């Protein structure tokens, strides 16, 4: 008698379907409520359309390919001439064209009311798809205020910076339908302390763009070197000054001698080329006053810091959605993961963090929409370092926990399909660049010195007075702590407390009571552990999770595990472990 052996080793089941073809905006209740809170009645049709596009499988494939096939540097052509060009995968250019087409780099400078807020929401949505391409997009957005320091250049470049057409070719700006810009501050011997910059600028002549200098030196980090121009810092006799440095020179249309030495081999942010460069007597034009370069370029830094807060909030939302999608479909110990009490605690806790980050980041963006308001200008100054510090500080911890919701699958890249792994590698970056955590906390102290911050903060928090006893205790003490000005060693704690108070006040006004109460109980009343998943037992986990679900209701999902494979247990882990 012969025994027949099936050639099939196993059936694949209980592996969740990926999260794809969904609308990133209409499925994001927290974002919709935060947008309406800051701009009641705002028409969000464009955001909904953009959200649908970004959720498609085609766009997800472009994001995967742009990160898998990383940029390649070509320093010379085959005849030995310097060309200093970076070649990208075609999907990178599709992503860039999509971001530029949506106005993520320049729309607020030409569009009407709430333009920064609308752009901020769209920027967050795009981050959920692919954050690395947003580096040149963010710098192109951020450069506009600083570039006003040279009116001749601003008149010619700002319209192109706001154009919705993307042209990747390296050629004279006036031959292009749209341009992008980057920035160069960091040198080998100092990044946070740019006063250590050694790059030299020597005056050459005056021309149509103002005072032209020759730049000799280097930059240790120089992201997106295929941008059409950069704002950089260099030393003159008057001190550190800000310069406009184009890649292609007006006149003979020659390449400005900016030598790309190599591309950085980075942990994440793979689709974006970050380079090291040398300037070999490159031509650059003064922007702003000679000797006041730090103040000038910091106008750009303020806006890129906003984008760090927005970017991390977007990444949190994406990681949360992937975790919710997975936990809704995957079963273990007889139940879907999303039904397991302890997993509910983890997911609800992540949802609170994500919603609080969204609320704070969009509140900050709103402050950029009303330059004439004194309150908004104090909020802009105060909440920029606070949001950049706190939201980005929470990002990596968040990504690790969201990844763990997927178990081993979360740690696997598989040709770029493991999006959670990409998010995890990306997360620390927003906390480091544009001023790392300590620099942000110290910048908060500088902000406190400049304006009547205590009174403005009290006004901002007033709507939530009496809503939660722990929040009341925190809020009562804050204006005095702000007025007294913390010492340097206390700066991180102050930044954290201001962030938490503002987040709670925002959630009180824009989120359901169960979200606000759970946030205050955990983050402010101290009824919380050191890890995610430690909310109090009385928390309304289902309400918080349902609000955060990317597609449908958490109960709408059905287990992918055939009933015959389920083994119901009451105390899952302990009873099934030998
Ligand atoms: C992928 C990537 C791309 C980048 N792209 C660009 C770019 O395009 N252009 C550009 O100019 N830069 C760029 N940077 C550089 C980035 O902005 C800097 O790395 C960052 O600002 C920190 O500077 P640093 O690396 O010199 O660190 P340092 O300045 O040496 O700081 C190291 C640590 O010390 C802390 N620290 C510094 N001073 C103090 C203090 N007084 N008190 C307490 N703590 C302090 C900092 O918070 C930080 O944690 C990029 C960086 C990365 C990783």
Coordinates of C-alpha atoms and ligand atoms in Angstrom, one line a residue:
X1 CA 0.0 0.0 0.0
X2 CA 1.4 3.4 -0.9
X3 CA 1.0 6.5 1.2
X4 CA 0.1 9.6 -0.8
X5 CA 2.0 12.7 0.4
X6 CA 0.5 16.1 -0.6
X7 CA 3.0 18.3 -2.4
X8 CA 1.6 21.3 -0.6
X9 CA 3.5 22.2 2.6
X10 CA 0.9 24.6 4.0
X11 CA -1.9 26.9 3.3
X12 CA -1.3 30.7 3.9
X13 CA -3.9 32.1 6.2
X14 CA -4.2 34.7 8.9
X15 CA -1.9 37.1 7.1
X16 CA -3.6 40.5 6.9
X17 CA -4.2 42.2 3.6
X18 CA -2.1 45.4 3.2
X19 CA -3.7 48.8 3.7
X20 CA -4.1 50.2 0.2
X21 CA -6.7 52.0 -1.9
X22 CA -8.2 54.1 0.8
X23 CA -8.6 57.8 1.3
X24 CA -6.0 59.2 3.6
X25 CA -8.0 62.3 4.4
X26 CA -11.6 61.2 4.7
X27 CA -10.5 58.3 6.8
X28 CA -8.6 60.5 9.2
X29 CA -11.2 61.9 11.7
X30 CA -8.5 63.5 13.9
X31 CA -7.2 65.5 10.9
X32 CA -10.6 66.5 9.7
X33 CA -11.6 67.8 13.1
X34 CA -8.3 69.6 13.7
X35 CA -8.7 71.4 10.3
X36 CA -12.2 72.4 11.0
X37 CA -11.3 73.6 14.5
X38 CA -8.6 75.9 13.0
X39 CA -10.6 77.0 10.0
X40 CA -14.3 76.4 10.5
X41 CA -16.2 75.7 7.3
X42 CA -13.1 75.3 5.2
X43 CA -13.7 73.6 1.9
X44 CA -11.7 70.4 2.1
X45 CA -12.6 68.9 -1.3
X46 CA -9.1 69.3 -2.5
X47 CA -7.7 67.5 0.5
X48 CA -10.2 64.7 0.0
X49 CA -9.1 64.3 -3.6
X50 CA -5.5 64.4 -2.7
X51 CA -6.1 61.8 0.1
X52 CA -7.7 59.5 -2.4
X53 CA -4.7 59.7 -4.8
X54 CA -2.1 59.2 -2.1
X55 CA -3.8 56.0 -0.9
X56 CA -3.7 54.3 -4.3
X57 CA -1.6 51.2 -4.9
X58 CA 0.1 53.0 -7.8
X59 CA 1.4 55.8 -5.5
X60 CA 2.4 53.2 -2.9
X61 CA 4.5 51.5 -5.6
X62 CA 6.2 54.7 -6.5
X63 CA 7.1 55.3 -2.8
X64 CA 8.5 51.8 -2.5
X65 CA 10.6 52.1 -5.7
X66 CA 11.9 55.5 -4.9
X67 CA 13.3 54.1 -1.6
X68 CA 14.5 50.8 -3.0
X69 CA 16.4 52.3 -5.9
X70 CA 18.4 54.9 -4.1
X71 CA 19.9 58.0 -5.8
X72 CA 23.2 57.6 -7.6
X73 CA 25.9 60.3 -7.7
X74 CA 27.8 60.9 -11.0
X75 CA 30.7 63.2 -10.3
X76 CA 32.2 63.1 -13.8
X77 CA 31.0 62.3 -17.3
X78 CA 32.8 59.5 -19.3
X79 CA 35.2 62.1 -20.8
X80 CA 36.3 63.2 -17.3
X81 CA 34.4 66.5 -17.1
X82 CA 32.8 67.4 -13.7
X83 CA 29.0 67.0 -13.9
X84 CA 28.1 66.7 -10.2
X85 CA 24.6 65.2 -10.9
X86 CA 22.5 62.8 -9.0
X87 CA 20.3 60.3 -10.9
X88 CA 17.0 59.2 -9.3
X89 CA 14.6 56.4 -10.1
X90 CA 11.7 57.6 -12.2
X91 CA 9.3 57.0 -9.3
X92 CA 11.2 59.7 -7.3
X93 CA 10.3 62.2 -10.1
X94 CA 6.6 61.0 -10.1
X95 CA 6.5 61.7 -6.3
X96 CA 8.2 65.1 -6.8
X97 CA 5.8 66.1 -9.6
X98 CA 2.9 65.1 -7.4
X99 CA 4.0 67.1 -4.4
X100 CA 4.8 70.1 -6.6
X101 CA 1.6 69.8 -8.5
X102 CA -0.3 69.9 -5.2
X103 CA 1.5 73.1 -4.2
X104 CA 3.2 71.6 -1.1
X105 CA 6.3 73.6 -1.8
X106 CA 4.8 77.0 -2.6
X107 CA 1.0 77.3 -2.6
X108 CA 0.8 79.3 0.7
X109 CA 2.7 82.2 -0.8
X110 CA 0.1 82.8 -3.5
X111 CA -3.1 81.3 -2.2
X112 CA -5.7 83.0 0.0
X113 CA -7.0 82.4 3.6
X114 CA -5.8 79.4 5.5
X115 CA -3.3 78.6 2.8
X116 CA -0.6 77.4 5.3
X117 CA -3.1 75.2 7.2
X118 CA -4.4 73.6 4.0
X119 CA -0.8 73.1 2.8
X120 CA 0.1 71.6 6.2
X121 CA -2.7 69.1 6.1
X122 CA -1.7 68.1 2.5
X123 CA 1.9 67.9 3.6
X124 CA 1.0 65.5 6.4
X125 CA -1.0 63.3 4.1
X126 CA 1.9 63.1 1.6
X127 CA 4.3 62.2 4.5
X128 CA 2.1 59.1 5.0
X129 CA 2.9 58.1 1.5
X130 CA 6.6 59.0 1.3
X131 CA 8.5 61.5 3.6
X132 CA 12.0 61.5 2.0
X133 CA 11.0 63.4 -1.2
X134 CA 9.5 66.1 1.0
X135 CA 13.0 67.3 2.0
X136 CA 13.4 69.5 -1.1
X137 CA 9.7 70.3 -1.1
X138 CA 9.9 71.6 2.5
X139 CA 13.1 73.6 1.9
X140 CA 11.5 75.2 -1.2
X141 CA 8.4 76.2 0.9
X142 CA 10.5 77.5 3.7
X143 CA 12.9 79.6 1.7
X144 CA 10.4 82.3 0.6
X145 CA 10.5 84.6 3.7
X146 CA 14.3 84.5 3.9
X147 CA 14.7 85.1 0.2
X148 CA 12.9 88.4 0.5
X149 CA 16.3 89.6 1.8
X150 CA 17.4 90.1 -1.8
X151 CA 14.6 91.7 -3.7
X152 CA 16.1 91.3 -7.2
X153 CA 16.5 87.5 -6.8
X154 CA 13.2 87.2 -5.0
X155 CA 11.4 88.9 -7.9
X156 CA 12.7 86.4 -10.4
X157 CA 12.7 83.2 -8.3
X158 CA 9.7 83.4 -6.0
X159 CA 7.2 83.0 -8.9
X160 CA 9.1 79.9 -10.1
X161 CA 9.3 78.6 -6.5
X162 CA 5.4 78.8 -6.3
X163 CA 4.9 77.2 -9.7
X164 CA 3.0 73.9 -9.8
X165 CA 5.3 72.5 -12.5
X166 CA 8.3 70.2 -11.7
X167 CA 11.3 70.1 -13.9
X168 CA 14.2 67.9 -12.7
X169 CA 16.7 69.1 -15.3
X170 CA 19.8 71.0 -14.2
X171 CA 19.6 74.2 -16.3
X172 CA 19.3 77.9 -16.0
X173 CA 16.3 78.9 -13.8
X174 CA 14.8 81.2 -16.5
X175 CA 14.5 78.2 -18.9
X176 CA 12.5 76.2 -16.3
X177 CA 8.8 76.2 -15.5
X178 CA 9.5 75.7 -11.8
X179 CA 12.4 75.5 -9.4
X180 CA 13.4 74.0 -6.0
X181 CA 15.8 75.3 -3.4
X182 CA 17.8 73.8 -0.5
X183 CA 20.0 75.1 2.3
X184 CA 23.5 74.6 3.5
X185 CA 24.6 75.5 7.1
X186 CA 26.1 72.4 8.7
X187 CA 29.9 71.9 8.4
X188 CA 32.1 69.2 9.8
X189 CA 33.2 71.1 12.8
X190 CA 29.7 72.4 13.8
X191 CA 26.0 72.0 12.9
X192 CA 24.0 73.4 15.8
X193 CA 26.7 75.9 16.5
X194 CA 26.9 77.4 13.0
X195 CA 29.2 80.2 14.4
X196 CA 31.9 77.6 13.9
X197 CA 31.4 77.7 10.0
X198 CA 34.7 78.2 8.3
X199 CA 33.5 78.6 4.7
X200 CA 34.7 81.9 3.4
X201 CA 33.0 84.5 1.2
X202 CA 35.1 87.1 -0.7
X203 CA 33.4 90.1 -2.3
X204 CA 33.8 90.2 -6.1
X205 CA 31.5 92.7 -7.7
X206 CA 28.0 94.3 -7.7
X207 CA 25.6 93.2 -10.5
X208 CA 21.9 92.8 -11.2
X209 CA 21.4 90.5 -8.2
X210 CA 23.3 92.7 -5.8
X211 CA 26.6 91.9 -4.0
X212 CA 28.3 88.9 -5.6
X213 CA 30.9 87.0 -3.6
X214 CA 33.2 84.0 -4.2
X215 CA 32.6 81.1 -1.9
X216 CA 35.3 78.7 -0.8
X217 CA 34.7 75.9 1.7
X218 CA 32.4 73.0 2.3
X219 CA 29.1 71.7 3.8
X220 CA 29.0 68.4 5.6
X221 CA 25.3 67.9 5.1
X222 CA 23.8 69.3 1.9
X223 CA 20.5 67.6 1.2
X224 CA 18.8 67.5 -2.2
X225 CA 21.8 68.8 -4.2
X226 CA 19.9 68.7 -7.4
X227 CA 17.9 71.7 -6.2
X228 CA 18.3 74.8 -8.5
X229 CA 19.7 77.0 -5.7
X230 CA 20.5 77.1 -2.0
X231 CA 20.7 79.5 0.8
X232 CA 24.1 79.0 2.6
X233 CA 26.1 80.5 5.4
X234 CA 29.6 81.8 4.9
X235 CA 32.0 84.1 6.7
X236 CA 32.8 87.6 5.5
X237 CA 34.8 90.3 7.3
X238 CA 31.5 91.3 8.9
X239 CA 30.8 87.8 10.2
X240 CA 28.5 85.0 9.2
X241 CA 26.3 86.0 6.3
X242 CA 23.6 84.4 4.2
X243 CA 24.1 83.8 0.4
X244 CA 22.1 82.7 -2.5
X245 CA 24.0 80.0 -4.4
X246 CA 22.6 78.8 -7.7
X247 CA 23.7 75.6 -9.3
X248 CA 23.7 77.0 -12.9
X249 CA 25.1 80.5 -13.3
X250 CA 23.3 83.3 -15.0
X251 CA 25.2 84.7 -18.0
X252 CA 27.2 81.8 -19.5
X253 CA 25.0 79.2 -18.0
X254 CA 28.0 77.3 -16.6
X255 CA 27.7 75.0 -13.7
X256 CA 28.6 76.8 -10.5
X257 CA 31.7 75.0 -9.0
X258 CA 29.8 73.1 -6.3
X259 CA 31.5 69.7 -6.1
X260 CA 29.4 66.9 -4.7
X261 CA 31.9 64.8 -2.9
X262 CA 29.7 61.8 -2.0
X263 CA 26.2 60.9 -0.9
X264 CA 25.5 60.0 2.7
X265 CA 24.8 56.4 3.5
X266 CA 21.9 57.0 5.8
X267 CA 19.7 54.9 8.2
X268 CA 16.6 55.9 6.4
X269 CA 15.3 58.8 4.2
X270 CA 16.6 56.7 1.4
X271 CA 14.8 58.3 -1.5
X272 CA 16.3 61.7 -0.7
X273 CA 20.0 62.4 -1.7
X274 CA 21.9 64.0 1.1
X275 CA 25.4 65.0 0.1
X276 CA 28.7 66.4 1.2
X277 CA 29.9 69.3 -1.0
X278 CA 32.8 71.6 -1.5
X279 CA 32.6 75.1 -3.0
X280 CA 35.5 75.9 -5.3
X281 CA 35.3 79.6 -5.6
X282 CA 31.5 79.3 -6.4
X283 CA 29.5 82.5 -7.1
X284 CA 26.9 83.5 -4.6
X285 CA 24.9 86.7 -3.9
X286 CA 24.3 88.3 -0.5
X287 CA 20.8 87.9 1.0
X288 CA 20.0 90.3 3.8
X289 CA 22.6 92.2 5.8
X290 CA 26.2 91.2 5.8
X291 CA 27.1 89.7 9.3
X292 CA 23.4 88.8 10.0
X293 CA 23.3 85.5 8.2
X294 CA 22.1 83.4 11.1
X295 CA 19.0 85.6 11.7
X296 CA 18.4 85.6 7.9
X297 CA 18.6 81.8 7.4
X298 CA 16.7 81.1 10.6
X299 CA 13.6 82.6 8.9
X300 CA 13.9 79.5 6.7
X301 CA 14.6 77.3 9.7
X302 CA 11.4 78.3 11.5
X303 CA 9.3 76.9 8.6
X304 CA 11.3 73.7 8.1
X305 CA 10.8 73.1 11.9
X306 CA 7.1 73.3 11.3
X307 CA 7.4 70.7 8.7
X308 CA 9.3 68.4 11.1
X309 CA 6.4 68.5 13.4
X310 CA 3.9 68.0 10.5
X311 CA 6.1 65.2 9.1
X312 CA 6.3 63.2 12.3
X313 CA 2.6 63.6 12.9
X314 CA 2.0 62.2 9.4
X315 CA 4.3 59.3 10.0
X316 CA 2.6 58.5 13.3
X317 CA -0.8 58.5 11.6
X318 CA 0.5 56.1 8.9
X319 CA 2.1 53.7 11.5
X320 CA -1.1 53.8 13.5
X321 CA -3.2 53.0 10.4
X322 CA -1.0 50.1 9.5
X323 CA -1.1 48.7 13.0
X324 CA -4.9 49.0 13.2
X325 CA -5.3 47.4 9.8
X326 CA -3.1 44.5 10.9
X327 CA -4.7 44.0 14.3
X328 CA -8.1 44.1 12.8
X329 CA -7.4 41.1 10.6
X330 CA -4.8 39.0 12.4
X331 CA -6.0 36.5 15.0
X332 CA -4.1 35.0 17.9
X333 CA -5.3 32.9 20.8
X334 CA -8.9 32.7 19.4
X335 CA -9.5 36.4 18.8
X336 CA -8.6 39.1 16.4
X337 CA -5.7 41.1 17.9
X338 CA -7.8 44.2 18.0
X339 CA -10.2 42.4 20.4
X340 CA -7.5 41.4 22.8
X341 CA -7.8 43.7 25.8
X342 CA -4.1 44.5 26.1
X343 CA -3.7 45.1 22.4
X344 CA -6.7 47.5 22.6
X345 CA -4.8 49.4 25.3
X346 CA -1.7 49.7 23.0
X347 CA -3.7 50.7 19.9
X348 CA -5.9 53.3 21.8
X349 CA -2.7 54.7 23.5
X350 CA -1.1 55.1 20.0
X351 CA -4.3 56.7 18.7
X352 CA -4.2 59.3 21.5
X353 CA -0.6 60.2 20.7
X354 CA -1.3 60.4 17.0
X355 CA -4.3 62.6 17.5
X356 CA -2.6 64.9 19.9
X357 CA 0.4 65.3 17.5
X358 CA -2.0 66.1 14.6
X359 CA -3.9 68.7 16.7
X360 CA -0.7 70.5 17.8
X361 CA 1.1 70.4 14.4
X362 CA -2.0 71.8 12.6
X363 CA -2.5 74.4 15.4
X364 CA 1.1 75.6 14.8
X365 CA 0.5 75.7 11.0
X366 CA -2.6 77.9 11.6
X367 CA -0.4 80.4 13.4
X368 CA 1.4 81.1 10.1
X369 CA -1.8 82.1 8.4
X370 CA -2.3 85.3 10.3
X371 CA 0.9 87.4 10.4
X372 CA -0.9 90.5 11.6
X373 CA -2.2 88.9 14.8
X374 CA -0.1 89.5 17.9
X375 CA -1.4 86.4 19.6
X376 CA -0.6 84.2 16.5
X377 CA 2.9 85.6 16.2
X378 CA 3.6 84.7 19.9
X379 CA 2.1 81.3 19.3
X380 CA 4.3 80.8 16.2
X381 CA 7.4 81.7 18.1
X382 CA 6.5 79.6 21.2
X383 CA 4.9 76.5 19.5
X384 CA 7.6 76.1 16.8
X385 CA 10.3 74.8 19.1
X386 CA 7.8 73.2 21.5
X387 CA 6.1 71.2 18.7
X388 CA 9.3 70.3 16.9
X389 CA 10.8 69.1 20.2
X390 CA 7.9 67.1 21.6
X391 CA 6.2 65.6 18.6
X392 CA 9.5 64.5 17.1
X393 CA 10.7 63.2 20.5
X394 CA 7.7 60.9 20.6
X395 CA 8.1 59.7 17.1
X396 CA 10.6 56.9 17.4
X397 CA 9.0 55.4 20.5
X398 CA 5.7 55.5 18.7
X399 CA 7.1 53.8 15.6
X400 CA 8.7 51.0 17.7
X401 CA 5.4 50.2 19.4
X402 CA 3.4 50.4 16.2
X403 CA 5.9 48.0 14.5
X404 CA 5.5 45.6 17.4
X405 CA 1.8 45.4 16.7
X406 CA 2.7 43.6 13.5
X407 CA 4.9 41.1 15.3
X408 CA 7.8 39.8 13.2
X409 CA 6.2 41.0 10.0
X410 CA 6.7 44.6 11.2
X411 CA 10.5 44.1 11.2
X412 CA 10.7 42.8 7.7
X413 CA 11.4 45.0 4.7
X414 CA 10.8 42.5 1.8
X415 CA 11.8 44.7 -1.2
X416 CA 10.4 47.8 0.4
X417 CA 7.0 46.4 1.0
X418 CA 7.4 46.5 4.7
X419 CA 6.4 50.1 5.1
X420 CA 6.5 49.9 8.9
X421 CA 10.3 49.2 8.8
X422 CA 10.7 52.3 6.5
X423 CA 8.7 54.4 8.9
X424 CA 10.9 53.2 11.8
X425 CA 14.1 54.1 10.0
X426 CA 12.7 57.5 9.0
X427 CA 11.4 58.6 12.4
X428 CA 14.5 59.8 14.2
X429 CA 15.4 62.2 11.4
X430 CA 12.9 64.9 12.1
X431 CA 14.1 65.0 15.6
X432 CA 17.7 65.6 14.6
X433 CA 17.7 67.9 11.6
X434 CA 16.7 71.5 11.7
X435 CA 17.9 71.6 15.3
X436 CA 18.0 68.5 17.5
X437 CA 16.0 68.1 20.8
X438 CA 18.3 70.1 23.1
X439 CA 18.5 72.9 20.5
X440 CA 14.7 73.1 20.4
X441 CA 14.4 73.2 24.1
X442 CA 17.0 76.0 24.4
X443 CA 15.2 77.9 21.6
X444 CA 12.1 77.8 23.7
X445 CA 14.0 79.6 26.4
X446 CA 15.0 82.3 23.9
X447 CA 11.4 82.6 22.8
X448 CA 10.3 83.2 26.4
X449 CA 12.7 86.2 26.6
X450 CA 11.2 87.9 23.6
X451 CA 7.5 88.4 24.2
X452 CA 4.7 88.3 26.7
X453 CA 4.5 84.5 26.3
X454 CA 2.9 83.8 29.7
X455 CA -0.2 85.9 29.0
X456 CA -0.5 84.5 25.4
X457 CA -0.2 80.9 26.7
X458 CA -2.9 81.6 29.4
X459 CA -5.2 82.9 26.7
X460 CA -4.5 79.9 24.5
X461 CA -5.3 77.4 27.3
X462 CA -8.3 79.3 28.7
X463 CA -11.0 77.4 26.8
X464 CA -10.1 74.2 28.6
X465 CA -10.1 75.7 32.1
X466 CA -12.2 73.5 34.4
X467 CA -12.4 70.6 31.9
X468 CA -10.0 68.3 33.8
X469 CA -8.5 68.7 37.3
X470 CA -5.0 67.5 36.3
X471 CA -5.0 69.9 33.3
X472 CA -6.1 72.7 35.6
X473 CA -3.2 72.0 38.0
X474 CA -0.7 72.0 35.1
X475 CA -2.2 75.1 33.5
X476 CA -2.3 77.1 36.7
X477 CA 1.5 76.7 37.2
X478 CA 2.6 77.2 33.6
X479 CA 2.4 80.9 33.0
X480 CA 4.5 81.6 36.1
X481 CA 7.0 78.9 35.1
X482 CA 7.1 80.6 31.7
X483 CA 7.5 84.1 33.2
X484 CA 10.2 82.9 35.6
X485 CA 12.1 81.4 32.7
X486 CA 13.4 77.9 33.3
X487 CA 17.1 77.4 33.5
X488 CA 18.8 75.4 30.7
X489 CA 18.7 72.1 32.6
X490 CA 14.9 72.4 33.0
X491 CA 14.3 73.4 29.4
X492 CA 13.2 70.0 28.1
X493 CA 10.7 69.5 30.9
X494 CA 9.2 72.9 30.3
X495 CA 8.9 72.2 26.5
X496 CA 7.2 68.9 27.3
X497 CA 4.7 70.5 29.8
X498 CA 3.8 73.3 27.4
X499 CA 3.3 70.8 24.6
X500 CA 1.1 68.6 26.8
X501 CA -1.0 71.5 28.1
X502 CA -1.6 72.9 24.6
X503 CA -2.3 69.4 23.2
X504 CA -4.9 68.8 25.9
X505 CA -6.6 72.2 25.4
X506 CA -6.8 71.5 21.7
X507 CA -8.2 68.0 22.2
X508 CA -10.8 69.4 24.5
X509 CA -12.0 71.7 21.7
X510 CA -11.7 69.4 18.7
X511 CA -11.9 65.7 19.9
X512 CA -14.6 63.7 21.6
X513 CA -14.6 63.6 25.5
X514 CA -13.2 60.1 25.7
X515 CA -10.1 61.1 23.8
X516 CA -9.6 64.3 25.9
X517 CA -10.2 62.5 29.2
X518 CA -7.9 59.6 28.4
X519 CA -5.2 62.0 27.2
X520 CA -5.4 64.0 30.4
X521 CA -5.7 60.9 32.7
X522 CA -2.6 59.4 31.1
X523 CA -0.2 62.2 30.0
X524 CA -1.1 64.8 32.6
X525 CA -2.5 63.2 35.7
X526 CA 0.4 60.7 35.8
X527 CA -1.9 57.7 35.6
X528 CA 0.3 56.1 33.0
X529 CA 3.3 53.8 32.7
X530 CA 6.5 54.4 30.8
X531 CA 5.4 52.4 27.8
X532 CA 2.4 52.7 25.4
X533 CA -0.4 50.4 26.3
X534 CA -0.7 51.5 29.9
X535 CA -3.9 53.5 29.9
X536 CA -6.2 53.0 32.9
X537 CA -8.7 50.2 32.8
X538 CA -11.7 52.5 32.7
X539 CA -10.6 54.1 29.4
X540 CA -13.2 53.9 26.6
X541 CA -10.8 51.9 24.3
X542 CA -13.4 51.0 21.7
X543 CA -14.5 54.6 21.1
X544 CA -10.9 55.8 20.8
X545 CA -9.9 52.9 18.4
X546 CA -13.0 53.3 16.3
X547 CA -12.4 57.0 15.8
X548 CA -8.8 56.2 14.6
X549 CA -9.7 53.3 12.2
X550 CA -8.4 54.0 8.7
X551 CA -11.2 52.1 7.0
X552 CA -14.6 51.4 8.4
X553 CA -15.4 50.4 12.0
X554 CA -13.2 48.0 13.9
X555 CA -16.1 45.6 14.1
X556 CA -16.5 45.6 10.3
X557 CA -13.4 43.5 9.8
X558 CA -13.7 39.8 9.9
X559 CA -11.0 37.5 10.9
X560 CA -8.9 36.0 8.1
X561 CA -8.5 32.9 10.1
X562 CA -10.9 30.1 9.1
X563 CA -13.0 29.1 12.1
X564 CA -11.5 25.6 12.1
X565 CA -8.1 27.0 13.0
X566 CA -9.4 29.0 16.0
X567 CA -8.8 27.6 19.5
X568 CA -10.7 29.8 21.9
X569 CA -8.9 30.2 25.2
X570 CA -9.6 32.5 28.1
X571 CA -6.1 33.1 29.4
X572 CA -4.4 33.0 26.0
X573 CA -0.7 33.0 26.6
X574 CA -0.3 31.2 29.8
X575 CA -2.7 28.4 29.1
X576 CA -1.2 27.6 25.7
X577 CA 2.4 27.8 26.7
X578 CA 3.9 24.4 27.7
Ligands
LIG1 C1 19.9 63.2 6.6 C2 20.3 64.5 7.0 C3 20.2 65.5 6.1 C4 20.6 66.8 6.5 N1 20.5 67.8 5.6 C5 21.0 69.1 5.9 C6 21.0 70.1 4.9 O1 20.5 70.0 3.8 N2 21.6 71.3 5.3 C7 22.1 71.5 6.5 O2 22.6 72.6 6.7 N3 22.2 70.5 7.4 C8 21.6 69.3 7.1 N4 21.7 68.3 8.1 C9 22.4 68.5 9.3 C10 21.5 68.7 10.5 O3 20.8 69.8 10.5 C11 22.5 68.6 11.7 O4 23.0 67.3 11.8 C12 21.8 69.0 13.1 O5 21.4 70.3 13.0 C13 22.8 68.7 14.3 O6 24.0 69.3 14.0 P1 25.3 68.4 14.2 O7 25.1 67.2 13.4 O8 26.5 69.2 13.9 O9 25.4 68.0 15.7 P2 25.9 68.9 17.0 O10 25.7 70.3 16.7 O11 27.3 68.4 17.2 O12 25.0 68.4 18.1 C14 25.1 67.1 18.7 C15 24.2 67.0 19.9 O13 24.5 68.0 20.9 C16 23.4 68.7 21.2 N5 23.8 70.1 21.6 C17 24.4 71.0 20.8 N6 24.5 72.1 21.4 C18 24.1 72.0 22.7 C19 23.9 72.8 23.9 N7 24.3 74.1 23.8 N8 23.4 72.3 25.0 C20 22.9 71.0 25.0 N9 23.0 70.2 23.9 C21 23.6 70.7 22.8 C22 22.4 68.6 20.0 O14 21.0 68.8 20.5 C23 22.7 67.2 19.5 O15 21.9 66.3 20.3 C24 21.2 67.1 7.8 C25 21.3 66.0 8.7 C26 20.9 64.7 8.3 C27 21.0 63.6 9.3

